[in-house]
XYZ file of C-alpha atoms in Angstrom:
667
model
C 111.241 74.148 102.672
C 110.191 72.100 105.700
C 113.834 71.304 106.556
C 114.730 74.976 106.293
C 111.886 75.876 108.679
C 113.069 73.290 111.230
C 116.608 74.651 111.059
C 115.296 78.186 111.609
C 113.305 77.026 114.669
C 116.350 75.267 116.148
C 118.439 78.400 115.571
C 115.860 80.514 117.403
C 115.777 78.059 120.322
C 119.575 78.306 120.493
C 119.372 82.123 120.577
C 116.821 81.968 123.408
C 119.028 79.565 125.363
C 122.106 81.781 124.927
C 120.275 84.938 126.016
C 118.476 83.357 128.986
C 121.000 80.856 130.321
C 124.456 82.067 129.274
C 124.901 85.694 128.220
C 122.835 87.781 130.615
C 123.454 85.945 133.909
C 127.190 86.569 133.522
C 126.450 90.301 133.496
C 124.324 89.914 136.638
C 127.025 88.277 138.746
C 127.552 89.977 142.056
C 131.018 91.513 141.902
C 130.748 94.199 144.559
C 133.188 92.302 146.747
C 135.907 92.641 144.090
C 136.063 96.417 144.373
C 138.096 96.654 147.512
C 139.259 93.682 149.572
C 140.258 96.009 152.427
C 136.668 97.057 153.144
C 133.831 95.045 154.637
C 131.079 94.052 152.197
C 127.535 95.322 152.428
C 125.731 93.920 155.443
C 122.252 93.854 156.956
C 121.305 94.360 160.586
C 120.469 90.968 161.986
C 118.077 89.914 164.752
C 115.761 92.870 164.271
C 112.612 93.115 166.412
C 109.250 94.509 165.402
C 106.173 95.943 167.089
C 102.951 97.579 165.919
C 100.791 100.411 167.204
C 100.854 104.212 167.253
C 102.658 104.491 170.627
C 106.285 103.651 171.329
C 106.358 99.977 172.372
C 107.288 98.757 175.803
C 109.900 96.073 176.433
C 107.332 93.271 176.361
C 105.750 94.415 173.060
C 108.670 93.421 170.826
C 108.893 90.209 168.788
C 111.301 88.735 166.251
C 110.940 90.214 162.760
C 111.266 86.838 161.046
C 108.529 85.386 163.258
C 106.161 88.339 162.734
C 106.755 89.069 159.036
C 104.140 86.575 157.839
C 101.542 88.086 160.169
C 102.187 91.552 158.783
C 100.903 90.571 155.345
C 97.867 92.795 154.894
C 98.547 94.916 158.012
C 98.105 98.666 157.606
C 99.259 101.155 160.294
C 102.285 102.153 162.360
C 105.203 99.712 162.601
C 108.256 99.952 164.899
C 111.596 98.273 164.106
C 114.485 97.862 166.555
C 118.033 96.572 166.172
C 121.612 97.002 167.320
C 124.325 98.353 165.022
C 127.203 95.878 164.514
C 130.886 96.725 164.185
C 131.252 99.389 161.472
C 134.409 98.462 159.499
C 133.992 101.207 156.891
C 135.696 104.548 156.453
C 132.376 106.330 155.810
C 129.548 104.041 156.960
C 125.954 104.741 155.968
C 122.588 103.231 156.724
C 120.439 102.605 153.611
C 116.667 102.361 154.090
C 114.335 100.954 151.423
C 110.776 99.698 151.099
C 109.343 102.489 153.315
C 107.490 105.621 152.239
C 106.879 107.497 155.543
C 109.384 106.841 158.340
C 111.652 108.308 161.041
C 115.020 106.882 162.208
C 116.381 107.263 165.772
C 119.830 106.261 167.021
C 119.899 105.913 170.797
C 116.808 108.130 170.867
C 118.264 110.870 168.649
C 116.531 111.574 165.312
C 119.041 111.065 162.478
C 116.771 110.798 159.390
C 113.153 111.231 158.347
C 111.239 110.959 155.052
C 107.720 112.392 154.531
C 106.735 111.931 158.171
C 103.527 113.922 157.645
C 102.575 112.234 154.318
C 103.406 115.498 152.507
C 104.159 113.800 149.181
C 101.978 110.882 148.272
C 103.263 110.229 144.734
C 106.298 108.102 145.585
C 107.164 104.447 145.143
C 108.742 103.150 148.378
C 109.906 99.915 146.760
C 112.338 101.807 144.491
C 113.747 104.602 146.627
C 116.923 104.069 148.688
C 117.482 106.574 151.528
C 121.092 106.940 152.804
C 121.796 108.203 156.322
C 125.407 108.931 157.383
C 126.729 107.470 160.632
C 130.203 107.143 162.184
C 132.229 104.073 163.172
C 131.760 105.158 166.809
C 128.019 104.439 166.519
C 128.654 100.693 166.687
C 126.563 99.037 169.404
C 123.971 101.792 169.492
C 120.269 100.960 169.312
C 118.528 101.693 165.995
C 114.795 102.519 166.177
C 112.566 103.037 163.110
C 108.952 104.212 163.077
C 107.134 103.831 159.745
C 103.634 103.779 158.341
C 103.148 100.393 156.755
C 100.518 99.226 154.301
C 99.626 95.667 153.307
C 103.126 94.304 152.582
C 105.417 91.520 153.771
C 108.468 92.792 155.666
C 111.877 91.160 155.950
C 114.962 92.588 157.605
C 117.123 92.366 154.483
C 114.649 94.585 152.613
C 114.679 97.424 155.166
C 118.186 98.394 156.411
C 121.594 97.800 154.788
C 124.970 98.997 156.123
C 127.842 100.023 153.870
C 129.298 102.884 151.874
C 127.474 104.802 149.079
C 129.912 103.783 146.350
C 129.497 100.123 147.340
C 125.723 100.334 146.994
C 125.983 102.255 143.734
C 128.477 99.772 142.273
C 126.353 96.831 143.362
C 123.247 98.335 141.767
C 125.082 99.136 138.535
C 126.459 95.590 138.392
C 123.013 94.065 138.887
C 121.271 96.517 136.524
C 123.908 96.681 133.796
C 121.977 94.355 131.507
C 118.747 96.295 132.041
C 120.557 99.500 131.073
C 121.894 97.865 127.906
C 118.428 96.558 127.034
C 116.890 99.983 127.601
C 119.418 101.577 125.218
C 118.709 98.897 122.589
C 114.963 99.472 122.977
C 115.449 103.223 122.655
C 117.564 102.773 119.524
C 114.998 100.438 117.948
C 112.129 102.770 118.893
C 113.955 105.780 117.429
C 114.576 103.962 114.140
C 110.906 102.944 114.072
C 109.895 106.572 114.677
C 112.039 107.755 111.757
C 110.511 105.104 109.491
C 107.038 106.113 110.627
C 107.737 109.791 109.883
C 109.177 108.973 106.451
C 106.692 106.315 105.320
C 103.565 107.124 107.359
C 102.894 103.424 107.992
C 101.115 102.380 111.199
C 103.250 99.275 111.706
C 106.343 101.426 112.259
C 104.347 103.694 114.573
C 103.272 100.802 116.795
C 106.839 99.466 116.853
C 108.227 102.895 117.743
C 105.724 103.306 120.599
C 106.592 99.840 121.922
C 110.355 100.400 121.733
C 110.318 103.850 123.333
C 107.884 102.916 126.128
C 109.755 99.678 126.845
C 113.084 101.520 126.844
C 111.747 104.042 129.379
C 110.243 101.232 131.466
C 113.584 99.434 131.725
C 115.616 102.616 132.203
C 113.376 104.118 134.888
C 113.226 100.809 136.760
C 116.959 101.034 137.543
C 117.492 102.037 141.182
C 121.050 103.207 140.479
C 119.755 106.306 138.653
C 118.764 107.984 141.914
C 122.489 108.407 142.650
C 122.636 110.830 139.702
C 119.106 112.241 139.198
C 115.996 113.136 141.171
C 113.892 110.017 140.603
C 111.281 110.196 143.379
C 108.310 111.048 141.100
C 109.746 109.217 138.092
C 109.690 105.882 139.932
C 106.044 106.493 140.782
C 104.790 107.341 137.269
C 107.072 104.821 135.558
C 104.591 102.123 136.512
C 102.191 103.420 133.826
C 104.588 102.568 130.991
C 104.198 98.734 130.912
C 100.491 98.927 129.905
C 101.459 101.382 127.141
C 104.066 98.922 125.843
C 101.583 96.042 125.989
C 98.996 98.128 124.119
C 101.598 99.004 121.477
C 102.594 95.338 121.143
C 98.970 94.281 120.640
C 98.537 97.069 118.066
C 101.701 95.935 116.282
C 100.429 92.360 116.091
C 96.966 93.365 114.892
C 98.402 95.560 112.112
C 101.025 92.983 111.111
C 98.292 90.314 110.805
C 96.064 92.800 108.899
C 93.074 92.330 111.210
C 93.229 95.726 112.929
C 89.866 96.684 111.371
C 88.026 93.711 112.882
C 85.412 94.826 115.468
C 86.601 92.429 118.174
C 90.229 93.460 117.699
C 89.294 97.123 118.036
C 87.391 96.257 121.211
C 90.461 94.567 122.745
C 92.693 97.549 121.945
C 90.146 99.992 123.348
C 89.822 97.935 126.541
C 93.600 98.149 127.023
C 93.408 101.936 126.580
C 90.532 102.081 129.076
C 92.533 100.034 131.588
C 95.481 102.410 131.164
C 93.191 105.390 131.789
C 91.772 103.775 134.942
C 95.276 103.054 136.310
C 96.392 106.622 135.512
C 93.352 108.025 137.342
C 94.098 105.807 140.354
C 97.739 106.943 140.347
C 96.645 110.576 140.358
C 93.771 110.380 142.825
C 94.253 107.266 144.996
C 97.997 106.564 145.403
C 97.422 103.933 148.087
C 95.117 101.934 145.867
C 97.472 102.467 142.925
C 100.496 101.083 144.780
C 98.661 98.419 146.742
C 96.289 96.959 144.141
C 96.642 98.574 140.736
C 100.427 98.133 140.584
C 100.484 94.322 140.925
C 97.609 94.011 138.497
C 99.323 96.026 135.757
C 101.563 93.187 134.627
C 98.885 90.534 135.086
C 96.094 92.447 133.345
C 98.402 93.636 130.581
C 99.627 90.114 129.864
C 96.090 88.745 129.960
C 94.871 91.513 127.653
C 97.780 91.001 125.294
C 97.284 87.243 125.288
C 93.532 87.493 124.641
C 94.147 90.093 121.960
C 96.725 88.032 120.100
C 94.645 84.857 120.355
C 91.683 86.779 118.993
C 93.866 88.093 116.187
C 94.968 84.569 115.320
C 91.359 83.367 115.276
C 90.303 86.202 113.006
C 93.276 85.608 110.726
C 92.286 81.939 110.510
C 88.645 82.787 109.777
C 89.613 85.350 107.149
C 92.257 83.192 105.534
C 90.707 83.499 102.068
C 90.593 87.297 102.111
C 94.051 87.482 103.606
C 95.497 85.164 100.953
C 93.910 87.311 98.290
C 95.747 90.303 99.669
C 99.071 88.415 99.663
C 98.976 87.020 103.245
C 100.095 83.591 101.965
C 103.387 85.192 100.780
C 104.194 86.474 104.289
C 105.250 83.197 105.826
C 108.379 84.607 107.463
C 106.395 87.408 109.101
C 103.868 84.910 110.487
C 106.669 82.714 111.851
C 108.337 85.592 113.730
C 105.001 86.812 115.065
C 104.295 83.349 116.463
C 107.793 83.021 117.922
C 107.598 86.398 119.602
C 104.215 85.677 121.167
C 105.130 82.179 122.371
C 108.526 83.223 123.774
C 107.106 86.285 125.526
C 104.130 84.340 126.920
C 106.276 81.544 128.371
C 108.883 83.828 129.938
C 106.330 86.343 131.217
C 104.193 83.600 132.780
C 107.234 82.230 134.575
C 108.177 85.733 135.789
C 104.683 86.337 137.150
C 104.736 83.035 139.040
C 108.120 83.702 140.717
C 106.770 86.160 143.365
C 104.440 83.426 144.554
C 107.471 81.199 145.236
C 109.511 83.385 147.641
C 110.992 80.359 149.375
C 112.513 79.089 146.137
C 114.070 82.454 145.229
C 115.435 82.970 148.743
C 116.949 79.499 148.775
C 118.535 80.011 145.331
C 119.891 83.425 146.361
C 121.395 82.188 149.638
C 122.963 79.163 147.987
C 124.504 81.320 145.241
C 122.885 79.137 142.619
C 123.287 79.982 138.957
C 119.530 79.413 138.601
C 118.820 82.514 140.714
C 120.621 84.691 138.179
C 118.685 83.040 135.348
C 115.297 83.532 137.021
C 115.999 87.098 138.160
C 116.875 88.098 134.574
C 113.936 86.295 132.993
C 111.797 89.446 132.607
C 114.321 91.650 130.708
C 115.457 88.673 128.640
C 111.892 87.952 127.510
C 111.501 91.595 126.479
C 114.764 91.449 124.510
C 113.689 88.284 122.686
C 110.271 89.762 121.992
C 111.904 92.911 120.595
C 114.140 90.764 118.374
C 111.066 89.005 116.958
C 109.358 92.331 116.259
C 112.497 93.578 114.496
C 112.597 90.405 112.410
C 108.951 90.976 111.437
C 109.913 94.426 110.156
C 112.999 93.004 108.425
C 110.879 90.330 106.730
C 108.393 92.991 105.672
C 111.119 95.251 104.260
C 112.723 92.297 102.499
C 109.386 91.265 100.990
C 108.709 94.822 99.835
C 112.226 94.966 98.377
C 111.714 91.708 96.481
C 108.385 92.957 95.160
C 110.021 96.215 94.091
C 112.814 94.310 92.341
C 110.281 92.108 90.557
C 108.281 95.139 89.475
C 111.465 96.883 88.369
C 112.482 93.891 86.246
C 108.994 93.686 84.785
C 109.090 97.414 84.073
C 112.490 97.033 82.413
C 111.153 94.264 80.182
C 108.114 96.365 79.336
C 110.336 99.338 78.534
C 112.367 97.181 76.206
C 109.212 95.883 74.581
C 107.938 99.452 74.271
C 111.177 100.592 72.661
C 110.992 97.687 70.221
C 107.355 98.547 69.536
C 108.251 102.181 68.876
C 111.040 101.080 66.550
C 108.726 98.742 64.667
C 106.065 101.441 64.577
C 108.476 103.909 63.032
C 109.473 101.378 60.386
C 105.807 100.592 59.746
C 104.978 104.297 59.435
C 107.810 104.762 56.973
C 106.650 101.775 54.929
C 103.019 102.894 55.041
C 104.018 106.414 54.039
C 105.875 105.086 51.029
C 102.926 102.884 50.131
C 100.506 105.808 50.471
C 102.661 107.973 48.246
C 102.772 105.230 45.639
C 99.012 104.699 45.988
C 98.394 108.409 45.602
C 100.384 108.484 42.411
C 98.577 105.415 41.139
C 95.181 106.845 42.143
C 95.749 110.167 40.432
C 96.789 108.328 37.243
C 93.859 105.858 37.168
C 90.737 107.839 38.128
C 88.979 106.666 35.031
C 89.882 103.065 35.720
C 88.536 103.501 39.253
C 85.153 104.658 37.964
C 84.895 101.625 35.708
C 85.854 99.357 38.571
C 83.157 100.876 40.800
C 80.580 100.260 38.106
C 81.650 96.645 37.758
C 81.503 96.242 41.559
C 77.943 97.608 41.621
C 76.896 95.084 38.998
C 78.656 92.310 40.929
C 76.976 93.288 44.191
C 73.561 93.284 42.551
C 74.305 89.899 41.020
C 75.399 88.530 44.373
C 72.245 89.929 45.960
C 70.063 88.140 43.461
C 72.066 84.950 44.012
C 71.668 85.246 47.771
C 67.924 85.800 47.466
C 67.529 82.849 45.106
C 69.658 80.609 47.300
C 68.148 81.552 50.660
C 64.476 81.713 49.658
C 64.137 79.141 46.909
C 66.767 76.814 48.384
C 64.802 76.458 51.583
C 61.616 75.606 49.671
C 63.366 73.141 47.360
C 65.010 71.478 50.398
C 61.551 70.904 51.815
C 60.441 69.499 48.449
C 63.399 67.124 48.411
C 62.558 65.911 51.905
C 58.973 65.236 50.844
C 60.159 63.474 47.669
C 62.354 61.214 49.791
C 59.431 60.476 52.086
C 57.163 59.804 49.084
C 59.772 57.481 47.634
C 59.991 55.510 50.850
C 56.201 55.265 51.034
C 56.038 54.095 47.461
C 58.658 51.421 48.112
C 56.976 50.319 51.298
C 53.348 50.328 50.184
C 53.957 50.023 46.456
C 51.827 53.114 46.005
C 52.216 56.857 46.025
C 50.591 58.919 48.774
C 48.320 61.529 47.241
C 48.790 63.682 50.323
C 52.520 63.745 49.730
C 52.021 64.575 46.076
C 49.695 67.416 46.994
C 52.281 68.694 49.448
C 54.966 68.493 46.763
C 52.775 70.440 44.354
C 52.279 73.058 47.051
C 56.003 73.273 47.717
C 56.855 73.678 44.059
C 54.199 76.347 43.690
C 55.560 78.080 46.723
C 59.008 77.946 45.213
C 57.665 79.604 42.107
C 55.931 82.235 44.218
C 59.159 82.825 46.142
C 61.027 83.354 42.891
C 58.416 85.869 41.739
C 58.485 87.537 45.127
C 62.285 87.833 45.045
C 62.175 89.347 41.588
C 59.481 91.751 42.727
C 61.601 92.737 45.759
C 64.474 93.510 43.404
C 62.209 95.988 41.611
C 60.513 97.636 44.603
C 60.580 97.719 48.449
C 57.034 98.969 48.938
C 55.679 95.827 50.652
C 55.085 96.187 54.409
C 57.425 93.630 56.093
C 56.675 91.601 59.176
C 58.558 92.229 62.431
C 61.670 90.136 63.033
C 60.054 88.050 65.779
C 56.939 87.342 63.674
C 58.949 86.457 60.563
C 61.123 84.065 62.608
C 58.068 82.366 64.143
C 56.465 82.033 60.680
C 59.663 80.456 59.331
C 59.769 77.998 62.259
C 56.112 76.988 61.798
C 56.617 76.536 58.037
C 59.741 74.403 58.616
C 57.993 72.171 61.170
C 55.009 71.671 58.833
C 57.059 70.783 55.752
C 60.313 69.167 56.883
C 59.402 66.685 59.639
C 61.482 68.402 62.353
C 60.604 69.549 65.862
C 61.904 73.007 66.780
C 61.965 74.433 70.316
C 62.116 78.231 70.036
C 62.751 81.016 72.574
C 62.461 84.438 70.881
C 63.015 87.298 73.308
C 63.449 90.608 71.464
C 62.124 93.643 73.393
C 59.776 95.897 71.458
C 61.885 98.991 72.206
C 64.905 97.504 70.407
C 65.096 98.882 66.871
C 67.006 96.764 64.389
C 67.867 97.859 60.887
C 66.197 96.353 57.867
C 69.468 94.781 56.825
C 70.022 93.257 60.273
C 66.537 91.687 60.341
C 67.050 90.341 56.821
C 70.439 88.781 57.782
C 69.040 87.157 60.966
C 66.018 85.728 59.109
C 68.205 84.219 56.390
C 70.683 82.936 59.048
C 67.913 80.916 60.731
C 66.679 79.707 57.327
C 70.186 78.652 56.290
C 70.913 76.965 59.639
C 67.700 74.906 59.524
C 68.215 73.994 55.856
C 71.801 72.795 56.417
C 70.862 70.849 59.555
C 68.088 69.007 57.719
C 69.870 68.522 54.415
C 73.383 67.624 55.602
C 72.928 66.628 59.247
C 69.579 64.724 58.994
C 68.528 66.299 62.279
C 65.095 65.651 63.812
C 65.193 68.163 66.689
C 66.490 71.701 66.943
C 66.662 74.401 69.596
C 66.632 78.078 68.693
C 67.157 81.047 71.022
C 67.577 84.766 70.330
C 67.957 87.258 73.195
C 69.757 90.394 74.402
C 72.904 90.227 76.540
C 74.246 93.677 77.387
C 74.552 95.691 74.176
C 74.685 92.561 71.977
C 72.021 90.449 70.288
C 72.707 86.728 70.759
C 71.560 84.185 68.118
C 71.951 80.479 69.007
C 70.745 77.439 66.967
C 71.596 73.810 67.875
C 70.406 70.455 66.446
C 70.839 66.758 67.095
C 72.132 65.844 63.642
C 75.596 64.776 62.546
C 78.523 66.622 64.227
C 79.921 69.521 62.243
C 83.483 68.408 62.886
C 86.004 69.833 60.433
C 83.511 70.282 57.583
C 84.053 73.204 55.200
C 81.102 75.693 55.063
C 79.295 75.784 51.728
C 78.055 78.692 49.702
C 75.084 79.428 51.948
C 77.021 79.483 55.226
C 79.869 81.445 53.647
C 77.584 84.158 52.290
C 75.696 84.306 55.589
C 79.019 84.714 57.473
C 80.086 87.524 55.157
C 76.844 89.433 55.703
C 77.087 89.085 59.493
C 80.662 90.372 59.518
C 79.639 93.343 57.352
C 77.317 94.269 60.236
C 80.224 94.035 62.731
C 79.136 90.689 64.209
C 80.799 87.332 64.790
C 79.822 83.820 63.620
C 80.868 80.540 65.251
C 79.994 77.089 63.845
C 81.031 74.030 65.824
C 79.882 70.639 67.028
C 77.727 70.638 70.149
C 78.499 68.358 73.102
C 76.214 65.704 74.607
C 75.863 64.618 78.247
C 78.733 62.106 77.810
C 81.075 64.764 76.441
C 81.019 63.379 72.879
C 80.264 65.552 69.826
C 76.563 65.641 69.017
C 74.940 67.724 66.322
C 75.878 71.231 65.292
C 75.740 74.643 66.972
C 75.480 77.985 65.138
C 76.116 81.125 67.230
C 75.884 84.743 66.015
C 76.692 87.836 68.074
C 75.613 91.244 66.696
C 76.386 94.576 68.387
C 73.444 96.966 68.726
C 75.498 100.189 68.750
């Protein structure tokens, strides 16, 4: 199992390497130059100058854009840009402006393009929009002047004005965004499948996955700048920035539900904080666009990743703390789901952290881009690749879940099939048994109708036998106990006589008393056979009297715990059986086990009366019960109870003495 897990991890690392370092960068290669070798490639206006202030700058107010770009970080106000158009070797040249939200363009003093000069539409994202302005090849050498309202950004010439033809720009954008488009379609397909599963099965896990896939698909699709060549995307680019927090919230919800800790208070708090953050960003986008684009926008990715990371770590902690409860619910059987959850979180965290650090290393990216390094393509595609790998892990979690459910269903189906076969066999056997019993009943009915007279005689004989057995039981239980005590005293008297060469008169007096008591018991038993008019003692009192009598006459110490509530009404027969059971147990322990100590307890447990007698005599072992124990067992079973006789166990685990247990139902 461990070797299989290592192979699976190596396979996943290979998949990550293929996606990040091999497959996607090939789709991101810049191939715009291959379209038409007879046209000049896209170009930027070089040596641009910059100036700030509301009024048109004078000749001495201009400075190099590259020298002033660092100082513009954090500047907010009017910015002027100036440059000279180069040779225009295109059939239909255009100027393409980006990164500006409110600006005007002049060519040799003539206004050729403007966009929201009076701040008429605030809900736009200047970093996404590309504004084309048509020019002619005869405009080469003319002075280009741009006035724009700038706000807290870093400006470079390559980000502002590009010269070329519209189809060149469109082709270049499609080439660079082809992978993002493919990923968005895959996310949409996965989200749609998740939505169908959620509608059919009403399970939250599919709902979270569907929300993640659809929101992530829209995020990737609406981030493509090439779409504005085909659709009106001005407002879409602005509101698209709200989708990443939705996807992060859905991913955290997916993880919490997959780990079965979505009901934990802290987990609910994390999810609600993500929803609150989304609401705050949406309010800022609606009411304060400048704050939304300047501060809220960069914090969306950071805060979402931090929230997702804290949420998942909290989920892991809770899953660890609640390991026992989770294992009880079958969490231990979900190893594959746990593995894919961990892989998705670790892969996403590593790639996302690297993507967030790249903007803080502009020199590295610029150097890699200018040198045409393969590493630039890898780093620029790191964000969509991490989302693809994360989506793959989420899909594998669902696949593992479906596979586990399928295996459970197959196991239940096989068990049900076996049970059905057993039930069919039972029905077959039952039919045969019913047929046999029916035949036996018919034969018994014929026999019964022919032997009614014989039945009456048999009943009479059984009545006589029952009365005889009753007398035998009374004689055995009552007189046997007394005679056992007499035997014990005779043995003691014998030992005293041998030791002191004399007979103890006290022992002889006790023997005379025991014999007389035996005679009285015989008379009492005979009298009870004639009449039941004597007022009996309660069960607890009769048991205590028996224990005191046994301790006084048989040299044994008995520890008794008699707990019978007064509101419990036992039948006369039940009290008689319990009294004789204690008498028989003590007599057998003294006579056959030579015990010196005994413990007796009788109490209620639920709807049953529990009778327990143990002694320290010889172990019962495999001894065969005699007449007294056999008759006592029969009487208990007639009352619906159970009798257990076995050897008790000492502190060292060895057999010690005997234990008699009786359980009688009170219903």
